[in-house]
Amino acid sequence: EESIPEEEKDLFYFFQTCPSLPSLRAEFRNKNYNSKNPNICAETEESTGRSLLHCIGLNEKLILVSTGGSDAAISQVNRFIMQELLPEYPLAVIDEDKNDFIPFTEIIIEWVNN
């Protein structure tokens, strides 16, 4: 099971790069319940202004590699987002990053342009 290396990596990076939903879920629960901040879903990455929802939306490995594109596996990712991330901070769906993108917009633009 993949976890965040102690040095340099943070939860935002992990959410954007980890191809394993079970690892993401475990790390999220660990950080969320052991954090000094009671709501890590409301936090943003300092350099980009991205929330965890932005980051998971940019995680192509999670969607393409780990799920293989199967509907059942993508549904599990959707369920994690809808049942664990959004209830913690529902406004995340409309929060803009430093480039004025709401979550999932950047990857949709990239997809349309390719």
GROMACS .gro file of N, CA and C in nm:
model
  342
    1GLU      N    1   0.084  -0.118   0.000
    1GLU     CA    2   0.000   0.000   0.000
    1GLU      C    3   0.088   0.124   0.000
    2GLU      N    4   0.061   0.214  -0.093
    2GLU     CA    5   0.140   0.336  -0.109
    2GLU      C    6   0.102   0.437  -0.001
    3SER      N    7   0.200   0.506   0.051
    3SER     CA    8   0.173   0.614   0.146
    3SER      C    9   0.267   0.730   0.115
    4ILE      N   10   0.241   0.841   0.176
    4ILE     CA   11   0.320   0.961   0.151
    4ILE      C   12   0.458   0.946   0.212
    5PRO      N   13   0.563   0.962   0.131
    5PRO     CA   14   0.698   0.961   0.189
    5PRO      C   15   0.712   1.076   0.289
    6GLU      N   16   0.782   1.052   0.395
    6GLU     CA   17   0.796   1.153   0.500
    6GLU      C   18   0.850   1.285   0.448
    7GLU      N   19   0.955   1.277   0.365
    7GLU     CA   20   1.017   1.398   0.316
    7GLU      C   21   0.938   1.455   0.199
    8GLU      N   22   0.916   1.583   0.200
    8GLU     CA   23   0.867   1.667   0.090
    8GLU      C   24   0.726   1.644   0.040
    9LYS      N   25   0.671   1.526   0.042
    9LYS     CA   26   0.540   1.502  -0.016
    9LYS      C   27   0.431   1.538   0.085
   10ASP      N   28   0.321   1.591   0.033
   10ASP     CA   29   0.210   1.626   0.120
   10ASP      C   30   0.082   1.562   0.067
   11LEU      N   31  -0.027   1.584   0.135
   11LEU     CA   32  -0.153   1.522   0.099
   11LEU      C   33  -0.202   1.569  -0.038
   12PHE      N   34  -0.177   1.695  -0.073
   12PHE     CA   35  -0.218   1.746  -0.204
   12PHE      C   36  -0.146   1.671  -0.316
   13TYR      N   37  -0.017   1.656  -0.302
   13TYR     CA   38   0.063   1.582  -0.401
   13TYR      C   39   0.014   1.437  -0.410
   14PHE      N   40  -0.010   1.377  -0.295
   14PHE     CA   41  -0.055   1.238  -0.289
   14PHE      C   42  -0.189   1.222  -0.360
   15PHE      N   43  -0.281   1.314  -0.336
   15PHE     CA   44  -0.413   1.307  -0.400
   15PHE      C   45  -0.403   1.324  -0.552
   16GLN      N   46  -0.303   1.394  -0.598
   16GLN     CA   47  -0.288   1.418  -0.740
   16GLN      C   48  -0.212   1.306  -0.811
   17THR      N   49  -0.140   1.222  -0.737
   17THR     CA   50  -0.054   1.123  -0.801
   17THR      C   51  -0.079   0.977  -0.763
   18CYS      N   52  -0.140   0.951  -0.652
   18CYS     CA   53  -0.157   0.813  -0.605
   18CYS      C   54  -0.257   0.736  -0.692
   19PRO      N   55  -0.219   0.622  -0.747
   19PRO     CA   56  -0.309   0.545  -0.832
   19PRO      C   57  -0.402   0.449  -0.755
   20SER      N   58  -0.394   0.449  -0.623
   20SER     CA   59  -0.468   0.352  -0.543
   20SER      C   60  -0.575   0.419  -0.458
   21LEU      N   61  -0.702   0.388  -0.484
   21LEU     CA   62  -0.810   0.443  -0.402
   21LEU      C   63  -0.800   0.398  -0.256
   22PRO      N   64  -0.773   0.271  -0.228
   22PRO     CA   65  -0.759   0.232  -0.087
   22PRO      C   66  -0.649   0.310  -0.014
   23SER      N   67  -0.538   0.337  -0.083
   23SER     CA   68  -0.430   0.415  -0.021
   23SER      C   69  -0.474   0.559   0.001
   24LEU      N   70  -0.542   0.617  -0.098
   24LEU     CA   71  -0.592   0.754  -0.083
   24LEU      C   72  -0.688   0.764   0.034
   25ARG      N   73  -0.781   0.670   0.039
   25ARG     CA   74  -0.881   0.672   0.147
   25ARG      C   75  -0.813   0.659   0.284
   26ALA      N   76  -0.719   0.567   0.296
   26ALA     CA   77  -0.651   0.546   0.425
   26ALA      C   78  -0.572   0.671   0.465
   27GLU      N   79  -0.500   0.729   0.371
   27GLU     CA   80  -0.420   0.848   0.403
   27GLU      C   81  -0.510   0.966   0.437
   28PHE      N   82  -0.621   0.982   0.366
   28PHE     CA   83  -0.716   1.088   0.395
   28PHE      C   84  -0.773   1.072   0.535
   29ARG      N   85  -0.818   0.952   0.567
   29ARG     CA   86  -0.875   0.929   0.700
   29ARG      C   87  -0.772   0.952   0.809
   30ASN      N   88  -0.650   0.905   0.787
   30ASN     CA   89  -0.543   0.925   0.884
   30ASN      C   90  -0.516   1.074   0.905
   31LYS      N   91  -0.500   1.147   0.797
   31LYS     CA   92  -0.471   1.291   0.808
   31LYS      C   93  -0.590   1.368   0.862
   32ASN      N   94  -0.710   1.332   0.818
   32ASN     CA   95  -0.830   1.406   0.860
   32ASN      C   96  -0.857   1.390   1.009
   33TYR      N   97  -0.837   1.271   1.059
   33TYR     CA   98  -0.870   1.246   1.198
   33TYR      C   99  -0.755   1.276   1.293
   34ASN      N  100  -0.635   1.290   1.240
   34ASN     CA  101  -0.520   1.320   1.325
   34ASN      C  102  -0.465   1.461   1.302
   35SER      N  103  -0.537   1.542   1.226
   35SER     CA  104  -0.491   1.676   1.191
   35SER      C  105  -0.524   1.776   1.301
   36LYS      N  106  -0.440   1.877   1.312
   36LYS     CA  107  -0.469   1.988   1.403
   36LYS      C  108  -0.584   2.071   1.347
   37ASN      N  109  -0.595   2.074   1.215
   37ASN     CA  110  -0.705   2.143   1.150
   37ASN      C  111  -0.823   2.047   1.142
   38PRO      N  112  -0.937   2.085   1.195
   38PRO     CA  113  -1.051   1.993   1.195
   38PRO      C  114  -1.111   1.969   1.056
   39ASN      N  115  -1.069   2.048   0.957
   39ASN     CA  116  -1.126   2.028   0.824
   39ASN      C  117  -1.020   2.043   0.716
   40ILE      N  118  -0.949   1.936   0.689
   40ILE     CA  119  -0.844   1.943   0.587
   40ILE      C  120  -0.900   1.959   0.446
   41CYS      N  121  -1.028   1.929   0.428
   41CYS     CA  122  -1.089   1.946   0.295
   41CYS      C  123  -1.105   2.093   0.259
   42ALA      N  124  -1.104   2.180   0.357
   42ALA     CA  125  -1.114   2.324   0.332
   42ALA      C  126  -0.978   2.387   0.308
   43GLU      N  127  -0.871   2.315   0.337
   43GLU     CA  128  -0.737   2.369   0.316
   43GLU      C  129  -0.703   2.371   0.168
   44THR      N  130  -0.611   2.460   0.132
   44THR     CA  131  -0.564   2.463  -0.006
   44THR      C  132  -0.412   2.458  -0.010
   45GLU      N  133  -0.362   2.407  -0.119
   45GLU     CA  134  -0.218   2.402  -0.142
   45GLU      C  135  -0.169   2.546  -0.161
   46GLU      N  136  -0.067   2.581  -0.086
   46GLU     CA  137  -0.022   2.721  -0.085
   46GLU      C  138   0.018   2.772  -0.223
   47SER      N  139   0.093   2.695  -0.299
   47SER     CA  140   0.146   2.743  -0.426
   47SER      C  141   0.041   2.750  -0.539
   48THR      N  142  -0.060   2.665  -0.534
   48THR     CA  143  -0.157   2.658  -0.644
   48THR      C  144  -0.299   2.699  -0.604
   49GLY      N  145  -0.327   2.698  -0.477
   49GLY     CA  146  -0.462   2.726  -0.430
   49GLY      C  147  -0.558   2.610  -0.451
   50ARG      N  148  -0.503   2.493  -0.484
   50ARG     CA  149  -0.587   2.376  -0.508
   50ARG      C  150  -0.625   2.308  -0.377
   51SER      N  151  -0.750   2.262  -0.375
   51SER     CA  152  -0.799   2.181  -0.263
   51SER      C  153  -0.775   2.033  -0.295
   52LEU      N  154  -0.808   1.947  -0.201
   52LEU     CA  155  -0.798   1.803  -0.226
   52LEU      C  156  -0.889   1.762  -0.343
   53LEU      N  157  -1.002   1.829  -0.355
   53LEU     CA  158  -1.095   1.797  -0.464
   53LEU      C  159  -1.034   1.834  -0.599
   54HIS      N  160  -0.965   1.948  -0.606
   54HIS     CA  161  -0.893   1.983  -0.729
   54HIS      C  162  -0.791   1.873  -0.762
   55CYS      N  163  -0.716   1.835  -0.660
   55CYS     CA  164  -0.605   1.739  -0.681
   55CYS      C  165  -0.654   1.603  -0.726
   56ILE      N  166  -0.758   1.552  -0.665
   56ILE     CA  167  -0.808   1.421  -0.706
   56ILE      C  168  -0.866   1.429  -0.847
   57GLY      N  169  -0.918   1.545  -0.884
   57GLY     CA  170  -0.969   1.564  -1.020
   57GLY      C  171  -0.859   1.565  -1.125
   58LEU      N  172  -0.737   1.592  -1.084
   58LEU     CA  173  -0.623   1.593  -1.176
   58LEU      C  174  -0.547   1.460  -1.176
   59ASN      N  175  -0.593   1.365  -1.098
   59ASN     CA  176  -0.522   1.238  -1.081
   59ASN      C  177  -0.561   1.139  -1.191
   60GLU      N  178  -0.494   1.150  -1.305
   60GLU     CA  179  -0.523   1.061  -1.417
   60GLU      C  180  -0.488   0.916  -1.385
   61LYS      N  181  -0.384   0.895  -1.304
   61LYS     CA  182  -0.344   0.758  -1.268
   61LYS      C  183  -0.458   0.687  -1.195
   62LEU      N  184  -0.524   0.758  -1.107
   62LEU     CA  185  -0.632   0.698  -1.029
   62LEU      C  186  -0.746   0.655  -1.121
   63ILE      N  187  -0.782   0.741  -1.215
   63ILE     CA  188  -0.895   0.711  -1.303
   63ILE      C  189  -0.857   0.612  -1.413
   64LEU      N  190  -0.745   0.634  -1.478
   64LEU     CA  191  -0.709   0.551  -1.594
   64LEU      C  192  -0.636   0.423  -1.559
   65VAL      N  193  -0.544   0.431  -1.463
   65VAL     CA  194  -0.461   0.314  -1.432
   65VAL      C  195  -0.531   0.221  -1.334
   66SER      N  196  -0.568   0.273  -1.219
   66SER     CA  197  -0.620   0.183  -1.116
   66SER      C  198  -0.759   0.131  -1.148
   67THR      N  199  -0.840   0.211  -1.216
   67THR     CA  200  -0.975   0.164  -1.245
   67THR      C  201  -0.984   0.090  -1.377
   68GLY      N  202  -0.887   0.114  -1.465
   68GLY     CA  203  -0.894   0.054  -1.598
   68GLY      C  204  -1.012   0.108  -1.676
   69GLY      N  205  -1.070   0.215  -1.623
   69GLY     CA  206  -1.186   0.275  -1.690
   69GLY      C  207  -1.316   0.201  -1.664
   70SER      N  208  -1.313   0.100  -1.577
   70SER     CA  209  -1.437   0.024  -1.552
   70SER      C  210  -1.537   0.109  -1.473
   71ASP      N  211  -1.664   0.094  -1.508
   71ASP     CA  212  -1.768   0.171  -1.442
   71ASP      C  213  -1.773   0.145  -1.292
   72ALA      N  214  -1.755   0.019  -1.252
   72ALA     CA  215  -1.761  -0.015  -1.110
   72ALA      C  216  -1.649   0.053  -1.032
   73ALA      N  217  -1.528   0.053  -1.086
   73ALA     CA  218  -1.416   0.114  -1.017
   73ALA      C  219  -1.428   0.266  -1.014
   74ILE      N  220  -1.474   0.326  -1.123
   74ILE     CA  221  -1.495   0.470  -1.125
   74ILE      C  222  -1.605   0.509  -1.027
   75SER      N  223  -1.704   0.424  -1.013
   75SER     CA  224  -1.810   0.449  -0.914
   75SER      C  225  -1.755   0.452  -0.773
   76GLN      N  226  -1.655   0.369  -0.745
   76GLN     CA  227  -1.593   0.370  -0.612
   76GLN      C  228  -1.521   0.502  -0.586
   77VAL      N  229  -1.454   0.554  -0.688
   77VAL     CA  230  -1.388   0.685  -0.675
   77VAL      C  231  -1.495   0.792  -0.653
   78ASN      N  232  -1.601   0.788  -0.732
   78ASN     CA  233  -1.710   0.885  -0.715
   78ASN      C  234  -1.770   0.877  -0.575
   79ARG      N  235  -1.789   0.756  -0.526
   79ARG     CA  236  -1.846   0.737  -0.393
   79ARG      C  237  -1.754   0.797  -0.285
   80PHE      N  238  -1.624   0.778  -0.300
   80PHE     CA  239  -1.528   0.836  -0.206
   80PHE      C  240  -1.541   0.989  -0.206
   81ILE      N  241  -1.549   1.046  -0.324
   81ILE     CA  242  -1.561   1.192  -0.334
   81ILE      C  243  -1.692   1.238  -0.271
   82MET      N  244  -1.802   1.175  -0.308
   82MET     CA  245  -1.935   1.218  -0.263
   82MET      C  246  -1.962   1.188  -0.116
   83GLN      N  247  -1.908   1.077  -0.065
   83GLN     CA  248  -1.941   1.037   0.072
   83GLN      C  249  -1.837   1.077   0.176
   84GLU      N  250  -1.713   1.102   0.131
   84GLU     CA  251  -1.609   1.134   0.229
   84GLU      C  252  -1.550   1.274   0.213
   85LEU      N  253  -1.521   1.315   0.090
   85LEU     CA  254  -1.461   1.447   0.071
   85LEU      C  255  -1.564   1.560   0.080
   86LEU      N  256  -1.670   1.551   0.001
   86LEU     CA  257  -1.766   1.662  -0.005
   86LEU      C  258  -1.841   1.688   0.126
   87PRO      N  259  -1.884   1.585   0.199
   87PRO     CA  260  -1.952   1.616   0.325
   87PRO      C  261  -1.865   1.695   0.424
   88GLU      N  262  -1.734   1.677   0.415
   88GLU     CA  263  -1.643   1.750   0.503
   88GLU      C  264  -1.639   1.900   0.471
   89TYR      N  265  -1.657   1.932   0.342
   89TYR     CA  266  -1.650   2.073   0.298
   89TYR      C  267  -1.723   2.085   0.163
   90PRO      N  268  -1.856   2.097   0.165
   90PRO     CA  269  -1.935   2.102   0.042
   90PRO      C  270  -1.898   2.217  -0.052
   91LEU      N  271  -1.850   2.327   0.003
   91LEU     CA  272  -1.815   2.442  -0.081
   91LEU      C  273  -1.694   2.415  -0.170
   92ALA      N  274  -1.626   2.304  -0.149
   92ALA     CA  275  -1.510   2.269  -0.232
   92ALA      C  276  -1.546   2.262  -0.380
   93VAL      N  277  -1.670   2.229  -0.412
   93VAL     CA  278  -1.709   2.217  -0.553
   93VAL      C  279  -1.708   2.350  -0.626
   94ILE      N  280  -1.716   2.461  -0.553
   94ILE     CA  281  -1.715   2.592  -0.618
   94ILE      C  282  -1.593   2.676  -0.583
   95ASP      N  283  -1.503   2.622  -0.503
   95ASP     CA  284  -1.381   2.695  -0.468
   95ASP      C  285  -1.287   2.698  -0.589
   96GLU      N  286  -1.239   2.817  -0.621
   96GLU     CA  287  -1.147   2.833  -0.733
   96GLU      C  288  -1.003   2.827  -0.684
   97ASP      N  289  -0.915   2.771  -0.767
   97ASP     CA  290  -0.773   2.772  -0.735
   97ASP      C  291  -0.712   2.904  -0.783
   98LYS      N  292  -0.581   2.916  -0.780
   98LYS     CA  293  -0.516   3.042  -0.819
   98LYS      C  294  -0.527   3.072  -0.968
   99ASN      N  295  -0.570   2.975  -1.047
   99ASN     CA  296  -0.593   2.997  -1.190
   99ASN      C  297  -0.742   3.016  -1.221
  100ASP      N  298  -0.820   3.035  -1.116
  100ASP     CA  299  -0.965   3.055  -1.126
  100ASP      C  300  -1.041   2.932  -1.177
  101PHE      N  301  -0.985   2.813  -1.156
  101PHE     CA  302  -1.053   2.689  -1.193
  101PHE      C  303  -1.122   2.629  -1.071
  102ILE      N  304  -1.247   2.584  -1.092
  102ILE     CA  305  -1.311   2.503  -0.989
  102ILE      C  306  -1.265   2.360  -1.011
  103PRO      N  307  -1.283   2.271  -0.913
  103PRO     CA  308  -1.237   2.133  -0.931
  103PRO      C  309  -1.292   2.069  -1.059
  104PHE      N  310  -1.208   1.990  -1.122
  104PHE     CA  311  -1.236   1.913  -1.243
  104PHE      C  312  -1.236   1.995  -1.372
  105THR      N  313  -1.239   2.128  -1.362
  105THR     CA  314  -1.241   2.211  -1.483
  105THR      C  315  -1.111   2.198  -1.562
  106GLU      N  316  -0.999   2.202  -1.494
  106GLU     CA  317  -0.869   2.197  -1.562
  106GLU      C  318  -0.852   2.070  -1.644
  107ILE      N  319  -0.890   1.957  -1.590
  107ILE     CA  320  -0.874   1.831  -1.661
  107ILE      C  321  -0.974   1.822  -1.777
  108ILE      N  322  -1.092   1.880  -1.762
  108ILE     CA  323  -1.190   1.881  -1.870
  108ILE      C  324  -1.139   1.967  -1.986
  109ILE      N  325  -1.083   2.082  -1.955
  109ILE     CA  326  -1.025   2.169  -2.059
  109ILE      C  327  -0.912   2.097  -2.133
  110GLU      N  328  -0.827   2.029  -2.057
  110GLU     CA  329  -0.718   1.953  -2.117
  110GLU      C  330  -0.772   1.843  -2.209
  111TRP      N  331  -0.875   1.774  -2.163
  111TRP     CA  332  -0.936   1.666  -2.241
  111TRP      C  333  -0.997   1.720  -2.371
  112VAL      N  334  -1.067   1.833  -2.363
  112VAL     CA  335  -1.129   1.893  -2.481
  112VAL      C  336  -1.023   1.939  -2.581
  113ASN      N  337  -0.915   1.995  -2.531
  113ASN     CA  338  -0.809   2.046  -2.619
  113ASN      C  339  -0.725   1.935  -2.683
  114ASN      N  340  -0.732   1.815  -2.630
  114ASN     CA  341  -0.656   1.704  -2.688
  114ASN      C  342  -0.752   1.619  -2.764
   0.00000   0.00000   0.00000
